[in-house]
Coordinates of C-alpha atoms and ligand atoms in Angstrom, one line a residue:
M1 CA 132.9 26.6 48.8
A2 CA 130.1 29.1 49.5
A3 CA 130.9 31.5 52.3
T4 CA 129.1 31.5 55.6
F5 CA 127.5 34.7 57.0
Y6 CA 126.4 35.5 60.6
N7 CA 123.7 37.0 62.7
Y8 CA 124.3 40.6 63.9
I9 CA 123.6 40.8 67.7
A10 CA 124.7 43.6 70.0
G11 CA 127.0 45.0 67.4
E12 CA 128.8 41.7 66.7
W13 CA 128.6 39.2 63.8
V14 CA 128.0 35.9 65.4
P15 CA 127.1 32.3 64.3
A16 CA 123.9 30.6 65.6
R17 CA 124.6 29.2 69.1
S18 CA 124.0 25.7 67.7
G19 CA 126.6 26.3 65.0
K20 CA 124.0 25.2 62.4
A21 CA 123.7 26.9 59.0
F22 CA 121.3 26.7 56.1
P23 CA 122.1 27.1 52.4
N24 CA 120.9 30.1 50.2
E25 CA 120.1 28.9 46.7
N26 CA 120.0 30.8 43.4
P27 CA 116.6 29.9 42.0
A28 CA 117.7 30.4 38.4
T29 CA 120.7 28.1 38.5
R30 CA 120.1 26.1 41.7
E31 CA 123.6 26.8 42.8
I32 CA 124.3 27.3 46.5
L33 CA 125.4 30.9 47.0
H34 CA 126.0 31.2 50.8
Y35 CA 125.2 29.7 54.2
F36 CA 123.4 31.6 56.9
P37 CA 122.9 30.8 60.6
D38 CA 120.0 28.5 61.3
S39 CA 119.0 30.3 64.5
S40 CA 116.9 29.1 67.4
A41 CA 115.0 30.7 70.2
D42 CA 118.3 31.1 72.1
D43 CA 119.7 33.4 69.4
V44 CA 116.5 35.4 69.3
G45 CA 116.7 35.7 73.1
D46 CA 120.3 37.1 72.7
A47 CA 119.1 39.6 70.1
M48 CA 116.1 40.6 72.2
A49 CA 118.4 41.2 75.2
A50 CA 120.7 43.4 73.1
A51 CA 117.7 45.4 71.8
V52 CA 116.4 45.9 75.3
K53 CA 119.8 47.0 76.5
A54 CA 120.2 49.6 73.7
A55 CA 116.7 51.0 74.0
R56 CA 117.1 53.6 76.7
R57 CA 120.1 55.4 75.1
W58 CA 118.6 55.2 71.6
R59 CA 115.3 56.7 72.5
A60 CA 117.1 59.5 74.4
L61 CA 119.1 60.4 71.3
P62 CA 117.3 63.3 69.7
A63 CA 115.3 62.2 66.6
P64 CA 117.2 64.5 64.2
R65 CA 120.4 62.7 65.3
R66 CA 118.8 59.3 64.8
A67 CA 117.6 60.5 61.4
E68 CA 121.1 61.5 60.3
L69 CA 122.2 57.9 60.6
I70 CA 119.2 56.8 58.5
F71 CA 120.1 59.4 55.9
R72 CA 123.6 58.1 55.8
A73 CA 122.3 54.6 55.3
G74 CA 120.2 55.9 52.4
Q75 CA 123.4 57.3 50.8
L76 CA 125.2 54.0 51.3
L77 CA 122.3 52.1 49.7
L78 CA 122.5 54.5 46.7
E79 CA 126.3 54.1 46.4
R80 CA 125.9 50.3 46.4
K81 CA 122.6 50.0 44.5
E82 CA 124.0 48.0 41.6
E83 CA 125.9 45.5 43.7
L84 CA 122.9 45.0 46.1
A85 CA 120.5 44.6 43.1
R86 CA 122.7 41.9 41.5
E87 CA 123.0 40.0 44.8
M88 CA 119.2 40.2 45.2
T89 CA 118.6 38.8 41.7
Q90 CA 121.0 36.0 42.4
E91 CA 119.3 34.9 45.5
M92 CA 115.6 35.4 44.7
G93 CA 115.4 35.6 40.9
K94 CA 113.7 38.8 40.0
V95 CA 115.1 40.5 36.9
L96 CA 117.8 43.1 37.5
V97 CA 115.8 46.2 36.6
E98 CA 113.2 45.2 39.2
A99 CA 115.9 44.4 41.8
R100 CA 117.3 47.9 41.2
G101 CA 113.8 49.2 41.8
D102 CA 113.6 47.3 45.0
V103 CA 116.8 48.8 46.3
Q104 CA 115.5 52.2 45.1
E105 CA 112.4 51.8 47.1
G106 CA 114.6 51.2 50.2
I107 CA 116.6 54.3 49.4
D108 CA 113.4 56.3 49.0
M109 CA 112.1 55.1 52.4
A110 CA 115.5 55.9 54.1
F111 CA 115.4 59.5 52.8
Y112 CA 111.7 60.0 53.5
M113 CA 112.0 58.7 57.1
A114 CA 115.3 60.7 57.6
G115 CA 113.1 63.7 57.0
E116 CA 110.7 62.6 59.7
G117 CA 113.5 63.0 62.3
R118 CA 112.7 66.7 62.2
R119 CA 109.0 66.3 62.0
L120 CA 107.4 63.3 63.9
F121 CA 104.5 65.7 64.3
G122 CA 102.3 65.6 67.4
Q123 CA 99.2 67.6 68.0
T124 CA 98.8 70.7 70.1
V125 CA 95.2 71.5 70.9
P126 CA 93.4 74.0 73.2
S127 CA 92.5 72.9 76.6
E128 CA 88.9 73.3 77.8
L129 CA 90.2 75.0 80.9
P130 CA 92.1 78.3 81.3
N131 CA 95.8 78.4 82.1
K132 CA 96.2 74.9 81.0
F133 CA 98.3 73.5 78.0
A134 CA 97.5 70.3 76.2
M135 CA 99.5 68.4 73.6
S136 CA 100.4 64.9 72.4
V137 CA 103.7 63.6 71.3
R138 CA 104.9 60.4 69.6
V139 CA 107.1 58.1 71.7
P140 CA 108.7 54.8 70.5
K141 CA 107.0 51.5 71.3
G142 CA 110.2 50.0 72.6
V143 CA 111.5 46.9 70.9
V144 CA 110.1 46.1 67.5
G145 CA 110.2 42.6 65.9
A146 CA 110.3 42.8 62.1
I147 CA 109.5 39.7 60.1
T148 CA 109.9 40.1 56.3
P149 CA 109.3 38.1 53.1
W150 CA 111.7 37.3 50.2
N151 CA 109.9 39.1 47.3
F152 CA 111.0 42.6 48.3
P153 CA 114.1 41.8 50.3
I154 CA 115.5 45.3 50.7
A155 CA 112.3 47.4 50.2
I156 CA 110.1 45.8 52.7
P157 CA 112.7 45.6 55.5
C158 CA 113.3 49.3 54.8
W159 CA 109.5 50.0 55.1
K160 CA 109.8 48.6 58.6
L161 CA 113.3 49.4 59.9
M162 CA 113.6 53.0 58.8
P163 CA 110.4 54.3 60.5
A164 CA 110.9 52.1 63.5
L165 CA 114.5 53.4 64.0
V166 CA 113.8 57.0 63.4
A167 CA 110.9 56.9 65.9
G168 CA 113.4 55.6 68.5
N169 CA 112.6 51.9 68.7
T170 CA 115.3 49.2 68.7
V171 CA 114.7 46.3 66.4
V172 CA 115.1 42.5 66.1
F173 CA 114.9 41.7 62.4
K174 CA 114.0 38.2 61.1
P175 CA 114.3 38.2 57.3
S176 CA 113.0 35.4 55.0
Q177 CA 115.4 32.4 54.7
F178 CA 115.0 32.8 50.9
S179 CA 116.7 36.2 50.7
P180 CA 119.2 36.4 53.5
K181 CA 122.0 38.1 51.7
S182 CA 119.9 41.1 50.8
A183 CA 119.0 41.4 54.5
W184 CA 122.6 41.0 55.5
N185 CA 123.6 43.7 53.0
L186 CA 121.0 46.1 54.5
V187 CA 122.1 45.5 58.1
R188 CA 125.7 46.0 57.1
V189 CA 124.8 49.3 55.5
L190 CA 123.0 50.4 58.7
E191 CA 126.0 49.2 60.8
E192 CA 128.3 51.3 58.6
A193 CA 126.0 54.2 58.8
G194 CA 126.8 54.2 62.6
L195 CA 123.9 52.6 64.4
P196 CA 125.0 51.9 68.0
P197 CA 125.4 48.3 69.0
G198 CA 122.1 46.6 69.8
V199 CA 119.9 49.1 68.1
L200 CA 119.4 46.8 65.2
N201 CA 119.9 43.0 65.4
V202 CA 119.4 40.5 62.7
V203 CA 118.6 36.8 63.3
F204 CA 118.6 34.5 60.3
G205 CA 116.8 31.2 60.3
E206 CA 115.1 28.5 58.4
G207 CA 111.4 27.8 58.8
A208 CA 109.2 29.0 61.5
V209 CA 111.4 28.7 64.6
P210 CA 113.1 32.1 64.9
G211 CA 110.0 33.9 63.7
A212 CA 107.8 32.2 66.3
A213 CA 110.4 32.9 69.0
L214 CA 110.4 36.6 68.1
V215 CA 106.7 36.8 68.3
D216 CA 106.8 35.1 71.7
A217 CA 109.8 37.1 73.0
S218 CA 108.6 38.8 76.2
A219 CA 110.4 42.1 75.7
V220 CA 109.3 42.6 72.1
N221 CA 106.5 45.2 72.3
H222 CA 105.4 45.3 68.7
I223 CA 105.5 42.9 65.7
S224 CA 105.4 44.0 62.1
F225 CA 104.9 41.0 59.8
T226 CA 104.7 40.8 56.0
G227 CA 103.9 37.4 54.5
S228 CA 101.1 34.9 53.9
T229 CA 97.7 35.3 55.4
T230 CA 97.9 31.8 56.9
V231 CA 101.1 32.7 58.9
G232 CA 100.0 36.3 59.6
R233 CA 96.8 35.2 61.2
K234 CA 98.7 32.9 63.6
V235 CA 101.0 35.8 64.4
G236 CA 98.0 38.0 65.1
V237 CA 96.4 35.5 67.4
R238 CA 99.6 35.0 69.3
C239 CA 100.1 38.7 69.7
A240 CA 96.6 39.1 70.9
E241 CA 97.2 36.4 73.6
L242 CA 100.4 38.1 74.7
G243 CA 98.9 41.6 74.5
K244 CA 101.3 42.9 71.9
S245 CA 100.6 45.4 69.2
V246 CA 100.9 43.9 65.7
H247 CA 100.9 45.1 62.2
L248 CA 100.1 42.5 59.5
E249 CA 100.6 42.8 55.7
M250 CA 99.3 39.6 54.0
G251 CA 98.0 38.3 50.8
G252 CA 96.3 39.7 47.8
K253 CA 94.1 38.7 44.8
N254 CA 94.3 41.9 42.8
A255 CA 92.4 42.7 39.6
I256 CA 92.8 44.9 36.6
I257 CA 89.4 46.1 35.2
V258 CA 89.5 46.8 31.5
M259 CA 86.5 48.8 30.4
D260 CA 85.1 49.0 26.8
D261 CA 86.5 52.5 26.3
A262 CA 90.0 51.7 27.7
D263 CA 93.2 52.5 25.8
L264 CA 93.9 48.8 25.0
D265 CA 97.6 49.3 24.3
L266 CA 98.0 50.9 27.7
A267 CA 95.9 48.2 29.4
I268 CA 98.0 45.4 27.8
D269 CA 101.2 47.1 29.0
G270 CA 99.7 47.4 32.5
A271 CA 98.5 43.7 32.5
V272 CA 101.8 42.3 31.4
W273 CA 103.8 44.3 33.9
S274 CA 101.4 43.7 36.8
A275 CA 100.8 40.0 36.2
F276 CA 104.3 38.9 35.2
G277 CA 106.6 41.4 36.8
T278 CA 108.6 39.7 39.6
S279 CA 107.2 36.5 38.1
G280 CA 103.8 37.4 39.6
Q281 CA 105.4 37.2 43.1
R282 CA 104.1 40.5 44.5
C283 CA 101.3 40.8 46.9
T284 CA 100.1 43.5 44.5
A285 CA 100.3 41.3 41.4
A286 CA 97.4 41.4 39.0
S287 CA 96.2 37.8 39.2
R288 CA 92.8 38.6 37.7
L289 CA 91.8 40.5 34.6
L290 CA 88.2 41.6 34.5
V291 CA 87.6 42.5 30.9
H292 CA 84.5 44.1 29.4
R293 CA 82.8 41.7 27.0
A294 CA 82.9 44.3 24.1
V295 CA 86.7 44.3 24.2
H296 CA 87.4 40.9 25.9
D297 CA 88.4 38.8 22.8
R298 CA 90.4 41.6 21.2
F299 CA 92.2 42.4 24.4
L300 CA 93.0 38.8 25.2
D301 CA 94.2 37.9 21.7
R302 CA 96.6 40.8 21.8
L303 CA 97.7 40.1 25.3
V304 CA 98.4 36.5 24.6
D305 CA 100.5 37.5 21.5
R306 CA 102.5 39.8 23.8
V307 CA 103.0 37.2 26.5
K308 CA 104.3 34.7 23.9
T309 CA 107.2 37.2 23.3
L310 CA 108.3 37.3 26.9
R311 CA 111.8 36.0 27.4
L312 CA 112.4 33.7 30.4
G313 CA 115.8 33.4 31.9
D314 CA 118.3 34.3 34.6
G315 CA 117.4 37.7 35.9
L316 CA 121.0 38.8 35.5
D317 CA 120.7 38.5 31.8
P318 CA 119.6 41.9 30.5
R319 CA 117.5 40.2 27.8
T320 CA 115.3 38.4 30.4
D321 CA 111.7 39.7 30.9
V322 CA 110.6 37.0 33.5
G323 CA 112.8 35.2 36.0
P324 CA 112.2 32.0 37.9
V325 CA 110.0 31.6 40.9
V326 CA 111.8 31.7 44.2
N327 CA 112.1 28.0 45.2
Q328 CA 111.1 24.4 44.8
P329 CA 108.0 24.6 47.1
Q330 CA 106.7 27.7 45.4
Y331 CA 107.4 26.1 42.0
E332 CA 105.3 23.1 43.0
K333 CA 102.5 25.2 44.4
V334 CA 102.2 27.3 41.3
L335 CA 102.2 24.2 39.1
S336 CA 99.5 22.7 41.3
Y337 CA 97.3 25.7 40.6
L338 CA 97.8 25.3 36.9
Q339 CA 96.2 21.8 37.3
I340 CA 93.5 23.1 39.6
G341 CA 92.5 25.7 37.0
R342 CA 92.2 23.1 34.3
D343 CA 90.3 20.8 36.6
E344 CA 87.9 23.6 37.3
G345 CA 87.2 24.0 33.6
A346 CA 89.2 27.1 32.8
T347 CA 91.1 27.2 29.5
V348 CA 94.9 27.9 29.2
A349 CA 95.3 30.7 26.6
V350 CA 99.0 30.8 26.9
G351 CA 101.6 29.0 29.1
G352 CA 100.3 26.5 31.5
G353 CA 103.3 24.5 32.7
P354 CA 107.0 24.4 33.5
A355 CA 109.2 26.2 31.0
K356 CA 111.2 23.9 28.9
R357 CA 112.8 26.3 26.5
D358 CA 116.2 25.8 25.0
G359 CA 119.1 27.4 26.8
L360 CA 117.2 27.9 30.1
P361 CA 119.3 27.3 33.2
P362 CA 118.1 24.5 35.5
G363 CA 116.1 26.7 37.8
Y364 CA 112.4 27.1 38.8
F365 CA 111.0 28.5 35.6
I366 CA 107.2 28.5 34.8
E367 CA 105.7 29.7 31.6
P368 CA 103.7 33.0 32.0
T369 CA 100.2 31.7 32.0
I370 CA 96.8 33.2 31.2
F371 CA 93.6 31.4 32.0
V372 CA 90.4 32.3 30.1
D373 CA 86.8 31.1 30.6
V374 CA 87.3 31.7 34.3
K375 CA 84.4 32.1 36.6
P376 CA 84.8 34.4 39.6
E377 CA 84.2 31.7 42.1
M378 CA 86.9 29.3 40.8
R379 CA 89.8 28.7 43.1
I380 CA 92.3 30.2 40.6
A381 CA 90.2 33.4 40.8
Q382 CA 89.9 33.4 44.5
E383 CA 93.2 32.2 46.0
E384 CA 96.6 33.8 46.0
I385 CA 98.9 31.9 43.7
F386 CA 102.0 34.1 43.9
G387 CA 103.4 33.1 40.5
P388 CA 103.2 34.1 36.8
V389 CA 99.6 33.2 36.4
T390 CA 96.6 35.4 35.8
A391 CA 92.9 34.6 35.3
A392 CA 90.7 36.5 32.8
I393 CA 87.0 37.0 33.5
R394 CA 84.4 38.4 31.1
V395 CA 82.3 41.2 32.6
N396 CA 79.2 43.1 31.3
D397 CA 79.7 46.5 33.0
L398 CA 81.5 48.4 35.6
D399 CA 79.2 47.5 38.4
E400 CA 79.7 43.8 37.8
A401 CA 83.4 44.3 37.5
V402 CA 83.5 46.2 40.9
A403 CA 81.5 43.4 42.5
I404 CA 83.8 40.7 41.2
N405 CA 86.8 42.8 42.1
D406 CA 85.7 43.0 45.7
G407 CA 84.3 39.4 45.8
V408 CA 87.5 37.8 47.3
I409 CA 88.7 37.6 50.8
Y410 CA 91.6 39.9 50.1
G411 CA 91.6 43.7 49.6
L412 CA 95.0 45.0 48.6
S413 CA 95.2 46.6 45.1
S414 CA 92.9 47.2 42.1
S415 CA 93.2 49.0 38.9
V416 CA 90.7 50.3 36.3
F417 CA 91.5 51.2 32.7
T418 CA 89.0 53.6 31.2
Q419 CA 89.0 57.0 29.4
D420 CA 85.8 58.0 30.9
V421 CA 86.3 60.2 34.0
N422 CA 82.9 59.4 35.4
K423 CA 83.6 55.6 35.3
A424 CA 87.1 56.3 36.8
F425 CA 85.7 58.2 39.8
R426 CA 82.8 55.7 40.2
A427 CA 85.4 52.9 40.4
L428 CA 87.6 54.9 42.8
E429 CA 84.7 55.5 45.1
R430 CA 83.2 52.0 45.1
I431 CA 86.2 49.6 45.1
T432 CA 87.0 48.6 48.6
T433 CA 90.7 47.7 48.3
G434 CA 93.4 49.6 50.1
I435 CA 95.0 50.8 46.9
V436 CA 93.2 51.7 43.6
Y437 CA 94.9 52.8 40.4
V438 CA 93.4 54.5 37.3
N439 CA 95.1 53.8 34.0
A440 CA 98.0 52.0 35.6
G441 CA 98.5 48.4 36.7
T442 CA 98.1 47.1 40.3
I443 CA 101.8 47.3 41.2
G444 CA 104.2 50.1 41.8
A445 CA 103.1 51.8 45.0
E446 CA 105.2 54.8 46.1
I447 CA 106.6 55.0 49.6
Q448 CA 105.3 58.4 50.6
L449 CA 101.7 57.1 50.6
P450 CA 100.1 54.5 52.9
F451 CA 100.4 50.9 51.7
G452 CA 98.2 48.1 52.7
G453 CA 94.8 46.5 52.3
T454 CA 91.5 45.7 53.7
R455 CA 89.9 42.4 54.7
A456 CA 92.2 39.4 54.9
T457 CA 95.1 41.5 53.5
G458 CA 95.8 43.3 56.7
N459 CA 94.7 44.1 60.2
G460 CA 93.8 47.8 59.7
H461 CA 97.3 49.3 59.8
R462 CA 99.3 50.7 56.9
E463 CA 102.9 50.6 55.9
A464 CA 104.8 53.6 54.5
G465 CA 104.1 57.3 54.4
Q466 CA 102.8 59.0 57.5
A467 CA 100.7 56.0 58.3
A468 CA 103.9 54.0 59.1
L469 CA 104.5 56.2 62.1
E470 CA 101.2 55.1 63.6
T471 CA 102.5 51.6 63.9
Y472 CA 105.9 52.4 65.3
T473 CA 104.9 55.0 67.9
E474 CA 102.6 55.3 70.9
W475 CA 100.8 58.6 71.5
K476 CA 101.7 60.2 74.8
T477 CA 99.3 62.9 75.9
L478 CA 100.6 65.7 78.1
Y479 CA 98.7 68.3 80.2
I480 CA 100.4 71.2 81.9
D481 CA 98.2 73.2 84.3
Y482 CA 99.7 76.5 85.2
S483 CA 96.7 78.0 87.0
G484 CA 98.0 77.1 90.5
R485 CA 94.8 75.5 91.6
L486 CA 93.0 72.2 91.0
Q487 CA 90.9 72.5 87.9
R488 CA 88.6 69.7 87.1
A489 CA 88.0 68.8 83.5
Q490 CA 84.3 68.4 82.5
I491 CA 83.2 69.9 85.8
D492 CA 84.8 73.4 86.4
L493 CA 83.2 74.9 83.3
E494 CA 82.6 78.4 84.6
T495 CA 85.0 80.9 83.0
D496 CA 87.4 82.3 85.6
D497 CA 87.3 86.1 85.3
D498 CA 90.7 86.3 87.0
A499 CA 92.3 84.1 84.4
Ligands
LIG501 C1 104.8 43.4 47.8 O1 104.4 42.8 46.8 O2 104.8 42.7 48.9 O3 103.5 48.3 44.8 C2 105.1 44.8 47.9 C3 104.4 47.4 44.6 C4 105.7 47.6 45.3 C5 105.6 46.9 46.6 C6 105.1 45.5 46.6 N1 106.0 49.0 45.5 O4 104.2 46.5 43.8

C-alpha cells in the first residue's frame, strides 16, 4: 500500500481538511507511488493564515541569520542528492543524471541566495540638498505564493523559495500534482534546516483548485508562477484585478540555428541534448532546428542516425537516454502533435509515434521524433509541444534564421552554432529571446544569471541571479534630513553657505 503524505502548515504535517488524497504515479511503470492531500481553498486559507502570522518575526530576523538556514538547507540537499534524485526520476520520469542535475540546481540556488543574506544591496546616492542623506533598501513583499511545475521539481521551487525566504518573505508553496514527493522532500529539508513554523507552508492538490485559491488569497502579496502560457495568462489577469504583483514564467518554442560553418559534431550533440533531454519537457527545449541549406541534409542525416541509437526506458536504468513523458494527458497531447505535423505536410525523419520497443515498461514512452520539410508557420513549428519532438527548417542565411527564430509568440532561449565570430555576435545582438547561447544548445541555464524570456514567455521579470531579488522585494526609499530646517527638494536650490 502506497504511503500517504501531508501538507505542511504552521510547522505541522496535516491532511487536507476534506481528508481526500490523490495518487502520485510513476510515468515509466504506471505504479502508484504515494498519495498526497487533495487540498481545497480551506487548506490554502490555513496556510495563508500561518504565513501571515509568521511574517513579522521572520522579517525582523536579520537577513544573515535567515541566510544561515538557507545555507543549511543547501547542505542537506547536497547530503541527500542521490536519494532525492531517485525519487524525482520515479515520480516524473527524467533520467537519473538529469534528476541529479535538477537537485544540483537547487543546491546552487540555496548557496547563492545564502550569500545574499550578507548582501541584499540597496543604493546610497547623494541628495540634491545639503545635510541630507538618501538611500534605498530592499524590504520583503510579505507573503509570497509560489506555484511550480513538475519538470524541474526541486530546481524551480528553489529558484522561488530561496530568494523569497532570504529576502524575508513567508511563503505558501503549491507544487505540481505530478511531482509532489520532490516538493515534499524539499520542504522537509527546509524544516530540518530550522525554518520557524509558518515561514514556509506547502499545500498539495490536484488540478486548479488550490492554485486558484492561492492566487485569490487576500493576504498573499506576490505570486510567482511557472507553467503554461494559458494558465499563466489567467493568473496574470487575476493578479491585475486584485492588485497583486506577479511574476510569470511560461512557454517556449526555442530554436537552434546551425550555420554552414558550424562544427557539425558539436551541433549534433547540442541538438540531441536540447531536443530530447528531459524527453523534450523543458521550457528551454530545442523544438526547432533552423539549419543552413548548405549543411541541412548532411546535418539531418547524421542527427537522425544518432537519434536512432537513443535508448528509451525507465530513467532509473543507467543505460537509458530518454525517459517517458510525465503522464497520460501529456502523452496524448504529444501524440496529437505528431498527427498534426503529418497533416500539415511535414515528413517524419525518425520516430513519429508511441514507443513499442521490446522490454519497455508500460509507461508513457514516445519515440524521439524529428520532423523535416517543416515550414515556419506550421503549428508544429509555432506551438509548444513539451515532448521529444523537434522540427527542422531549412534556412538560406543568418538573417532568415534570426527572423524565423523570433517569429513565434514565445521568446525564451535560442542558440547559434557557428565558428565565425562576426556571425555569432550578429546573432547575439539581433535575436530577441531572453537567453541566447553560442555553440551550446538551448538548455542548461546557470542560476547566477537571470532566467526568463520575452513576449508570451514571461511578463518582464526574471528568475535567478540578482534579478530574482527584484521580484521578491520592494524598494523602500529613505531620506534623512539633518539640516534642522525645512529643505524643499526641487525648490531650495541655492547653496547654503553655512552648510
Ligand atoms: C524549465 O525548463 O522550466 O536551462 C527550466 C535549463 C534549466 C532550467 C529549465 N537550467 O534548461
